[in-house]
Tab-separated table of C-alpha atoms and ligand atoms in Angstrom:
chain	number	residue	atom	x	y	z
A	1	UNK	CA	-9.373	9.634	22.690
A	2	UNK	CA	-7.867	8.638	19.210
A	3	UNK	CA	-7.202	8.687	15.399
A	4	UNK	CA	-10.654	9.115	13.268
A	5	UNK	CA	-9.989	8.283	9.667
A	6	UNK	CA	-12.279	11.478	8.394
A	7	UNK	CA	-11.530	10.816	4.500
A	8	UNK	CA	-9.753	8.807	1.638
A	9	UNK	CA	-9.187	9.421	-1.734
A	10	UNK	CA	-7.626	7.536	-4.662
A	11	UNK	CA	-5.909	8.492	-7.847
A	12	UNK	CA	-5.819	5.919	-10.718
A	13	UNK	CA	-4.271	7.100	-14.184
A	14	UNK	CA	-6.045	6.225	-17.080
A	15	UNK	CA	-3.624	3.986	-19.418
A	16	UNK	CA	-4.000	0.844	-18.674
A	17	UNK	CA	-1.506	-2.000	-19.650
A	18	UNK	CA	-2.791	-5.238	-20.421
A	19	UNK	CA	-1.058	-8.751	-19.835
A	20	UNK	CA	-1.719	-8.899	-23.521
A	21	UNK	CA	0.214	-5.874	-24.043
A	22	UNK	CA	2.897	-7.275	-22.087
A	23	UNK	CA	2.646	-10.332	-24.189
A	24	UNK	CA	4.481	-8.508	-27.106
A	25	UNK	CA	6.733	-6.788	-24.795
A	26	UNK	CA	8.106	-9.533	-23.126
A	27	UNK	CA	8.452	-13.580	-23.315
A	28	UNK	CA	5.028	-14.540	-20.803
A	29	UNK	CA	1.424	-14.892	-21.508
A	30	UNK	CA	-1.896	-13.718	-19.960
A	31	UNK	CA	-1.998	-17.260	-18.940
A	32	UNK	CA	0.910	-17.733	-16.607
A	33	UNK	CA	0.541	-13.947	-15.439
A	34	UNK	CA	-3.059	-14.860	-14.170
A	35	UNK	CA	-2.638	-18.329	-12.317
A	36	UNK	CA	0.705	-16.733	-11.038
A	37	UNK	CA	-0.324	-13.728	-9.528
A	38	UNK	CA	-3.766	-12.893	-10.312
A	39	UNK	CA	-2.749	-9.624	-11.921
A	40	UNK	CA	-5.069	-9.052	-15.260
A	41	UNK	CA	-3.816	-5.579	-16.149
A	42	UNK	CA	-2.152	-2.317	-14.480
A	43	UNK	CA	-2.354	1.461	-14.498
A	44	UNK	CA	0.457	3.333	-15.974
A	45	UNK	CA	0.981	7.076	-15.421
A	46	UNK	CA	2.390	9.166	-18.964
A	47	UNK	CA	1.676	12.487	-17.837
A	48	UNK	CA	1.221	12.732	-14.072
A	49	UNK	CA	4.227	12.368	-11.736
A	50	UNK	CA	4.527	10.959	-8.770
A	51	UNK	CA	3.140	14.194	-6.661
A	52	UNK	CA	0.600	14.584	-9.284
A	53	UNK	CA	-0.919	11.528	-8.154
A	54	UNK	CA	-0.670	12.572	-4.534
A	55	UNK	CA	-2.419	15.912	-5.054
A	56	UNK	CA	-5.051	14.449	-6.690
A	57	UNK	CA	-5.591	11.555	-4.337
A	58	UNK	CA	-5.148	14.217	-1.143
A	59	UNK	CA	-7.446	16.882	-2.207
A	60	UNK	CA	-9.680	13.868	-2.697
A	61	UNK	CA	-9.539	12.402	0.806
A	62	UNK	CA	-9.380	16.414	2.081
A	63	UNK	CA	-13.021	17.062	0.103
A	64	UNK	CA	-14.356	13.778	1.745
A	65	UNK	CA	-13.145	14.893	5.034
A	66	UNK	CA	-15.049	18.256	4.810
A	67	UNK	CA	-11.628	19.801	6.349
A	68	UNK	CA	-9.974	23.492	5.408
A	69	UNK	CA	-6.638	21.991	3.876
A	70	UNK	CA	-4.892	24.582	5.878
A	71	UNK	CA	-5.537	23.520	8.910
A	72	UNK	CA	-3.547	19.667	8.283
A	73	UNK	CA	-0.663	20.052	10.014
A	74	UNK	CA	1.771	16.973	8.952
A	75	UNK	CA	2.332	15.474	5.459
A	76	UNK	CA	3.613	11.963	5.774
A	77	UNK	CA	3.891	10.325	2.290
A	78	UNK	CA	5.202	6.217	1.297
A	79	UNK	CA	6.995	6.244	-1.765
A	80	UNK	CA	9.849	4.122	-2.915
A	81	UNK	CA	9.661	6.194	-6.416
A	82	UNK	CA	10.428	9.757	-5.081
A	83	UNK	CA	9.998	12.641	-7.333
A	84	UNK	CA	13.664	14.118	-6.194
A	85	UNK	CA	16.304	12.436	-4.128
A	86	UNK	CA	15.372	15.753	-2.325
A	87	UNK	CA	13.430	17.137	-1.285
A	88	UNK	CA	10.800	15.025	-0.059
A	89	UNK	CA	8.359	14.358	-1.888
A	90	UNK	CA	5.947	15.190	0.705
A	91	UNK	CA	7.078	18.745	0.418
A	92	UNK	CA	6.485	18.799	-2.813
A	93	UNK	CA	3.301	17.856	-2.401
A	94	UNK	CA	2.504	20.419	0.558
A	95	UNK	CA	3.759	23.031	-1.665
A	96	UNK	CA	1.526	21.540	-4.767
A	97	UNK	CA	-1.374	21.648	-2.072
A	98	UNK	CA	-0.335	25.027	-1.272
A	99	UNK	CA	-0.546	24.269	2.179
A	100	UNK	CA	1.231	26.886	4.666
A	101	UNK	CA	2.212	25.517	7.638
A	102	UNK	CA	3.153	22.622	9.576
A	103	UNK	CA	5.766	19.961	8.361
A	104	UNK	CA	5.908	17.034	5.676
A	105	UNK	CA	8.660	14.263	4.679
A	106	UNK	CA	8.689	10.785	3.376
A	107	UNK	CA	8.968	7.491	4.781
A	108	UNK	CA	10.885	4.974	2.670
A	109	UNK	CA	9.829	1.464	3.733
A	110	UNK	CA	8.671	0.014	0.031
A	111	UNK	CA	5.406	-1.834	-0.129
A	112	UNK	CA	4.759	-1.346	3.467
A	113	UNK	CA	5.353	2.791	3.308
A	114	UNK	CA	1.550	3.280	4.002
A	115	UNK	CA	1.371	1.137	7.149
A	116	UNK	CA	4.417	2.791	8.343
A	117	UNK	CA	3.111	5.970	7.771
A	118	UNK	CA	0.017	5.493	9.056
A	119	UNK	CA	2.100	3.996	12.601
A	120	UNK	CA	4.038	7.690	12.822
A	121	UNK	CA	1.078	9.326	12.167
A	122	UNK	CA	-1.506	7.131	14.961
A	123	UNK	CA	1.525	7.976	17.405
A	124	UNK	CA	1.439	11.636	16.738
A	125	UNK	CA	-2.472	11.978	16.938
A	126	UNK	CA	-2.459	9.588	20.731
A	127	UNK	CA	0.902	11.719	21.810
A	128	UNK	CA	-1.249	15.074	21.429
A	129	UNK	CA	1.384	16.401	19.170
A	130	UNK	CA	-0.652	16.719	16.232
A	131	UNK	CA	-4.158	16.677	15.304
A	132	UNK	CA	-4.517	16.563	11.513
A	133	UNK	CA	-2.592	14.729	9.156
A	134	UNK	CA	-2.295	13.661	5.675
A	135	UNK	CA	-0.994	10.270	5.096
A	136	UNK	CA	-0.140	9.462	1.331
A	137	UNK	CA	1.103	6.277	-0.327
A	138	UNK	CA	2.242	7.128	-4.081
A	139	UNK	CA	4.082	5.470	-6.587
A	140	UNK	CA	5.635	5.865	-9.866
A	141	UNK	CA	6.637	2.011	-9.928
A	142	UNK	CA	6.487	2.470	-14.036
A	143	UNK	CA	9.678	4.589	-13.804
A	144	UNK	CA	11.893	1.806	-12.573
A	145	UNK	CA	10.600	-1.391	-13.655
A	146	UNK	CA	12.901	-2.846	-16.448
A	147	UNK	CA	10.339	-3.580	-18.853
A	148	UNK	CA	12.900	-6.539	-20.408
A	149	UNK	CA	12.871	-8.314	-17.179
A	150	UNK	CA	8.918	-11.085	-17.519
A	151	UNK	CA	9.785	-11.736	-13.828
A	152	UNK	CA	9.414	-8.439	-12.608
A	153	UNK	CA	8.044	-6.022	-15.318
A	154	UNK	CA	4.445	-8.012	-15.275
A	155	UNK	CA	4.011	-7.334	-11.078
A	156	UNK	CA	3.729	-3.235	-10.995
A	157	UNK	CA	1.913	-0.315	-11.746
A	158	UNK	CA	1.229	3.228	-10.929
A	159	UNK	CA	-0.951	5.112	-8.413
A	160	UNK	CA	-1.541	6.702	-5.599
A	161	UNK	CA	-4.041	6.796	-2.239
A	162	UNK	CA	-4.537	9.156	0.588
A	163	UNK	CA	-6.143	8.502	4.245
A	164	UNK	CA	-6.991	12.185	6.146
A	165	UNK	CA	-6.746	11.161	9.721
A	166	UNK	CA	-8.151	13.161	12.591
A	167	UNK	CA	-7.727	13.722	16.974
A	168	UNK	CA	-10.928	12.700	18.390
A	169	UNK	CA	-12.016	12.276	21.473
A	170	UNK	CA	-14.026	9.072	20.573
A	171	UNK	CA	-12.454	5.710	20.589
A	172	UNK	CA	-9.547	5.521	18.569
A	173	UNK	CA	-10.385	3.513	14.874
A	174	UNK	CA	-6.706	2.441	14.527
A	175	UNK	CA	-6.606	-0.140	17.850
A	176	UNK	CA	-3.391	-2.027	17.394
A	177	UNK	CA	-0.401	-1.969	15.121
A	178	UNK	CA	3.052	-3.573	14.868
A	179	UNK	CA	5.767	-3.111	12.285
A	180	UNK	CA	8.544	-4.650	11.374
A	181	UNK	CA	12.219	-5.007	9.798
A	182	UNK	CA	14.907	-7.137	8.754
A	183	UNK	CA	17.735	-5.362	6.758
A	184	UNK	CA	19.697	-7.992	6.533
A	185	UNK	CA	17.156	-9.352	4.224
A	186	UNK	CA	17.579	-6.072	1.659
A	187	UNK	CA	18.730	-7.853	-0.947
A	188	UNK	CA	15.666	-10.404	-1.504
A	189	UNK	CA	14.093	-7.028	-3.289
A	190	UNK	CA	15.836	-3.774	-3.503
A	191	UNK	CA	16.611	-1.044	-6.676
A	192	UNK	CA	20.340	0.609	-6.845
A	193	UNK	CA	20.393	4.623	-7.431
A	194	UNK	CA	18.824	5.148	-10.598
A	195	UNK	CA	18.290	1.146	-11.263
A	196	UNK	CA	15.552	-1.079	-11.662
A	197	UNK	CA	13.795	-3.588	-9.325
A	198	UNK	CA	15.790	-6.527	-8.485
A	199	UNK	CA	13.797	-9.300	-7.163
A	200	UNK	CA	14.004	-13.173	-5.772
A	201	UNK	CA	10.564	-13.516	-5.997
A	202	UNK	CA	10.503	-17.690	-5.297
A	203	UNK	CA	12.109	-16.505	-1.660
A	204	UNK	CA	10.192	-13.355	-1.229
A	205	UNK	CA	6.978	-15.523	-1.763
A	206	UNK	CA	7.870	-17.523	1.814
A	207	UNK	CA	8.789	-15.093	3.812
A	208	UNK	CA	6.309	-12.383	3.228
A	209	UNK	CA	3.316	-15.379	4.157
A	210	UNK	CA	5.372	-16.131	7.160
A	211	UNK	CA	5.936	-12.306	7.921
A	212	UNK	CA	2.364	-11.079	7.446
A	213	UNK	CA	0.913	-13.831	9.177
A	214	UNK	CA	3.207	-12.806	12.218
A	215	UNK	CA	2.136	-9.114	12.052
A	216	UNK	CA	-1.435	-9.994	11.769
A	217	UNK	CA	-1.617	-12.506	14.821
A	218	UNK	CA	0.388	-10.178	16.897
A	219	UNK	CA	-2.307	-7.327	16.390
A	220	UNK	CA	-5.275	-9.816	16.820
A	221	UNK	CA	-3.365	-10.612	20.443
A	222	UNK	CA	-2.784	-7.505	21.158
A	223	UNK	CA	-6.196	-5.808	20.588
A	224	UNK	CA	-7.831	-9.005	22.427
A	225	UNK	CA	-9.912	-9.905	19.595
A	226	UNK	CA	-10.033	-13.207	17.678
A	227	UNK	CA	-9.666	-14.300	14.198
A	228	UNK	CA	-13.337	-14.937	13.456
A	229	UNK	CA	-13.993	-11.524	14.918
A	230	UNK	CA	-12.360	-9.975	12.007
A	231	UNK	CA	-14.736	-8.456	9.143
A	232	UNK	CA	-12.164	-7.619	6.017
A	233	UNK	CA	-8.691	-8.539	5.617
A	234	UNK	CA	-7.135	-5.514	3.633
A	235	UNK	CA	-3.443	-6.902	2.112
A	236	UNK	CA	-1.093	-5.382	0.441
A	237	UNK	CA	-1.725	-6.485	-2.805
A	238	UNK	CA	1.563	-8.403	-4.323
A	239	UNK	CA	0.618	-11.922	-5.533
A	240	UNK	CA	-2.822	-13.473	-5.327
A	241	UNK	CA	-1.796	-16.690	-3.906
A	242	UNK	CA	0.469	-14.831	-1.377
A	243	UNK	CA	-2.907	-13.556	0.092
A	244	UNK	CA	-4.718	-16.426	-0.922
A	245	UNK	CA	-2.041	-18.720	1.847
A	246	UNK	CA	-2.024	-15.821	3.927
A	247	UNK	CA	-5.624	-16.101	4.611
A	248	UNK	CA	-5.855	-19.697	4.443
A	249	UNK	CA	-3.164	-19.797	7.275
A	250	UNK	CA	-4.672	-17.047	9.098
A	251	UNK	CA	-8.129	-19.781	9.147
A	252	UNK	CA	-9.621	-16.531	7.838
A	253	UNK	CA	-12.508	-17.628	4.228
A	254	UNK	CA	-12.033	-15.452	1.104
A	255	UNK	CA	-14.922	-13.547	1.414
A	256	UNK	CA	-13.030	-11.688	4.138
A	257	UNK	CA	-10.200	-11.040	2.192
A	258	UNK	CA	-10.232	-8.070	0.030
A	259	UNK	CA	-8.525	-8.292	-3.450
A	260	UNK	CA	-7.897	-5.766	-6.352
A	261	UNK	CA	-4.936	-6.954	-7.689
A	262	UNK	CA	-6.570	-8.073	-10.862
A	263	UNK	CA	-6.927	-4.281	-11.703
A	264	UNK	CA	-3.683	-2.330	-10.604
A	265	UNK	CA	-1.116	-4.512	-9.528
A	266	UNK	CA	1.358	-4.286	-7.045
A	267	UNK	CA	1.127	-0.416	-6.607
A	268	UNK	CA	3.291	-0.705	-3.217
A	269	UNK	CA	2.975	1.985	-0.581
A	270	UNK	CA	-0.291	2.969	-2.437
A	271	UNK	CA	-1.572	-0.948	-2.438
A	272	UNK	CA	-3.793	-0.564	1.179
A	273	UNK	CA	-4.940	2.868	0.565
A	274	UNK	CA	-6.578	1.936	-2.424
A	275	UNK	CA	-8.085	-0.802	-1.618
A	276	UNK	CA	-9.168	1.097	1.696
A	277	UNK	CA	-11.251	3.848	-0.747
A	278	UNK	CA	-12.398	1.169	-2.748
A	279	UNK	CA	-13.619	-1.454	-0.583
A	280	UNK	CA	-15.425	1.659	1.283
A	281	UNK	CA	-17.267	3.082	-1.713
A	282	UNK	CA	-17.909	-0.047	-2.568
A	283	UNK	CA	-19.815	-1.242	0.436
A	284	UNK	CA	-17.599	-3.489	1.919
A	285	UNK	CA	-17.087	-1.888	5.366
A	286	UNK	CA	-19.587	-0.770	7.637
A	287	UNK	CA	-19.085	1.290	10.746
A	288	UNK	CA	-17.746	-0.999	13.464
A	289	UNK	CA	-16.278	-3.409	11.185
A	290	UNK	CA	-12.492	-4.427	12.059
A	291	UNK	CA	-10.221	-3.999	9.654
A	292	UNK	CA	-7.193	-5.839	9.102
A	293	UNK	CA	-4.261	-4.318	7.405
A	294	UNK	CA	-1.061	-5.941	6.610
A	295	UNK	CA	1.762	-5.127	4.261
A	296	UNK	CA	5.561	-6.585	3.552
A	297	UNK	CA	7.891	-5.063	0.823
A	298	UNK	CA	11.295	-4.388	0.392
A	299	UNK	CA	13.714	-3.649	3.651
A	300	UNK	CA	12.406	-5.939	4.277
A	301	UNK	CA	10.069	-4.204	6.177
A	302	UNK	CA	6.184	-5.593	7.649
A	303	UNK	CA	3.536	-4.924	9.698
A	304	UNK	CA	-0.064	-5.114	10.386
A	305	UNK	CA	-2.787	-2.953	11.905
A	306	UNK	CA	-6.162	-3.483	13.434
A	307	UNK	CA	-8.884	-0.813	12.504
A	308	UNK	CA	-12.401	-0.554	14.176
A	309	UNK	CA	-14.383	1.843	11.451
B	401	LIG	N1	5.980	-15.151	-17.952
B	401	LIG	C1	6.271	-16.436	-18.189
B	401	LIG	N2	7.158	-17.137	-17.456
B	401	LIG	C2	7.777	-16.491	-16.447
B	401	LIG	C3	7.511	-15.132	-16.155
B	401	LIG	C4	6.576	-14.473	-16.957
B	401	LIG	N3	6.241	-13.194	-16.753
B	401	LIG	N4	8.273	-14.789	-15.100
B	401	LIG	C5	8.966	-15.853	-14.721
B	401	LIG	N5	8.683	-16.904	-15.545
B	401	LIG	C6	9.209	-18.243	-15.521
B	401	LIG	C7	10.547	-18.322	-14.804
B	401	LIG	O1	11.585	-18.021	-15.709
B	401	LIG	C8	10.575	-19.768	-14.362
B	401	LIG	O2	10.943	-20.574	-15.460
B	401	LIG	P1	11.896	-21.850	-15.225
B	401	LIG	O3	11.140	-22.743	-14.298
B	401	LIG	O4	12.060	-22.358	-16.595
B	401	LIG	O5	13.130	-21.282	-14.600
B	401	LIG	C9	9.107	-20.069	-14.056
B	401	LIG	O6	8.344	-19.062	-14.737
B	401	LIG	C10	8.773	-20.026	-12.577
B	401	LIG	O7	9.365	-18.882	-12.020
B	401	LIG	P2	9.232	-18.542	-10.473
B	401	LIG	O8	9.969	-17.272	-10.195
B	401	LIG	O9	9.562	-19.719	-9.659
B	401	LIG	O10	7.662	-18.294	-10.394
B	401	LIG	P3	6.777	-18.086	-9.118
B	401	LIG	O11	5.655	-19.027	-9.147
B	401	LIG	O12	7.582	-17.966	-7.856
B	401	LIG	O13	6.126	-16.637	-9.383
B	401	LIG	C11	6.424	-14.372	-8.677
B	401	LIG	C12	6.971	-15.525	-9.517
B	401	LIG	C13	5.087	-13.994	-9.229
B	401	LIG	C14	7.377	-13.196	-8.767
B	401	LIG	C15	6.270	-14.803	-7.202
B	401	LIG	O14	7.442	-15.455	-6.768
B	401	LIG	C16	5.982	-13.677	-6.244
B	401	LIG	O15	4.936	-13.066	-6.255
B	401	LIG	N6	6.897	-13.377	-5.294
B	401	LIG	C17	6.717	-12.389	-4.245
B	401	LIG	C18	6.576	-10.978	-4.702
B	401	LIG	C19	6.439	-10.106	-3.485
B	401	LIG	O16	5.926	-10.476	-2.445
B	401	LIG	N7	6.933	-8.915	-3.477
B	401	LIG	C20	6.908	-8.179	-2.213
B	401	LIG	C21	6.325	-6.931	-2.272
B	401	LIG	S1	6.908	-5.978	-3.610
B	401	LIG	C22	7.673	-4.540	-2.987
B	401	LIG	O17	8.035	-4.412	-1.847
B	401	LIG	C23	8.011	-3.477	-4.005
């Protein structure tokens, strides 16, 4: 008996921002942009908000899933970018699905949102206490970037994924998981009420390799597998050469390491479900496969889980 993931479903806004564009925004250059974090350009929402991009991400994963959106029963959505300060923006969302019953609320854990989301959501599904539910990573990161600040204003971008996971009585696809926190660490990346991101990103850059490859070996132990068993490497996608030392310390080659930073960014709580719907449409994953997800983002917060597709 376990948690099925029965659909995903990604939503990308169309303006995209260039490091060129940035180039006459800000003091940097495509150059130093690409060898520094790999990023080549990023999505930025004008219309949509931030449950726009949910809804269309959701009804998205629902359609894959070939489920009757009324019968979901819990809404669980990432966001450090909330549409209110309340209420959730997971309500908003139910109510933009229309959906009538059950419950929704937010989880505010930065960049790792989705993995914590998806850890509340796994318990809920093994505990019996709820069979269907939608778990959503969006963000509006556009909103409160200070677009005079090179170090931070060239990292993020907008959008939003959505995993529908399911009871089964089959083996469970989600097979280990372990989070993380260390709030006495909050001020390596944090934004006040109604401020921009703040960010030591020469620090950050240490810790989240040292975190991540933690969270990842502690999953591998405790789902008795072994490094080389592991078919893709799904990372929260921050900094290029943050996954490129994570994998390299992890003994685990490139080809196993899934990376679409180059086109979105650091899109934070919607980083992994992204790059879950991608690297499944695009072939990448085959039934069986394990799965390795880790994430580590403001909080700071961390974590890592072990799929079997
Ligand atoms: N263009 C040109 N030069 C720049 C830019 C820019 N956009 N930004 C910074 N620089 C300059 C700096 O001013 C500095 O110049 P100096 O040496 O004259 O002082 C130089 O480049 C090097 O700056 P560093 O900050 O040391 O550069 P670094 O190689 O560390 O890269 C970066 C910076 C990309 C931010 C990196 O540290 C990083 O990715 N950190 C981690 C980010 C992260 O993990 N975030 C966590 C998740 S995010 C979340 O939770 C929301």
């Amino acid at each position: 008996m376990g948690t099925k993931i029965l659909g995903t479903g990604v939503y990308l806004p169309e303006g995209i921002l260039t490091n060129q564009d940035l180039e006459n925004l800000v003091e940097t250059s495509d150059e130093w942009i690409t060898t520094r974090t790999g990023i080549k350009e990023r999505r930025i929402a004008k219309e949509e908000n931030v449950v726009d991009m949910a809804r269309q991400a959701s009804l998205q994963a629902i359609k894959e899933a070939g489920v009757d959106l009324q019968s979901i029963e819990v809404i669980i959505v990432g966001t450090l970018t909330p549409e209110k300060r309340f209420p959730s923006t997971g309500c908003l969302l139910q109510a933009e699905l229309g959906i009538k019953r059950g419950y929704a609320f937010d989880i505010s854990a930065a960049c790792s949102g989705f993995l914590y989301a998806l850890e509340l959501a796994d318990g809920l599904i093994k505990s019996g206490k709820a069979r269907l539910i939608l778990v959503v990573g969006t963000e509006l990161l556009s909103e409160i970037v200070d677009w005079s600040d090179r170090s931070t204003c060239v990292l993020f971008g907008d959008g939003a994924g959505a995993v529908l996971l399911g009871w089964s009585e089959e083996e469970s696809d989600i097979l280990a998981s372990r989070m993380y926190s260390e709030g006495s660490l909050w001020d390596l990346l944090y934004a006040e009420k109604n401020g921009c991101i703040k960010m030591k990103g020469r620090e950050l850059f240490k810790v989240a390799v040292r975190n991540m490859e933690e969270a990842c070996r502690n999953v591998i132990e405790k789902a008795g597998v072994s490094i080389k068993d592991i078919d893709l490497v799904i990372p929260h996608q921050a900094n290029v050469r943050i996954i490129n030392s994570l994998a390299e310390k992890l003994g685990i080659s490139k080809d196993k390491v899934f990376i679409n930073i180059d086109k979105y960014g650091n899109t934070s709580a919607a980083s992994i479900p992204i790059a879950l719907h991608e690297a499944l449409k695009e072939g990448r994953i085959k039934r069986g496969d394990l799965i390795l997800f880790t994430a580590m983002g403001g909080g700071l917060t961390w974590g890592a889980t072990l799929l079997k597709y």
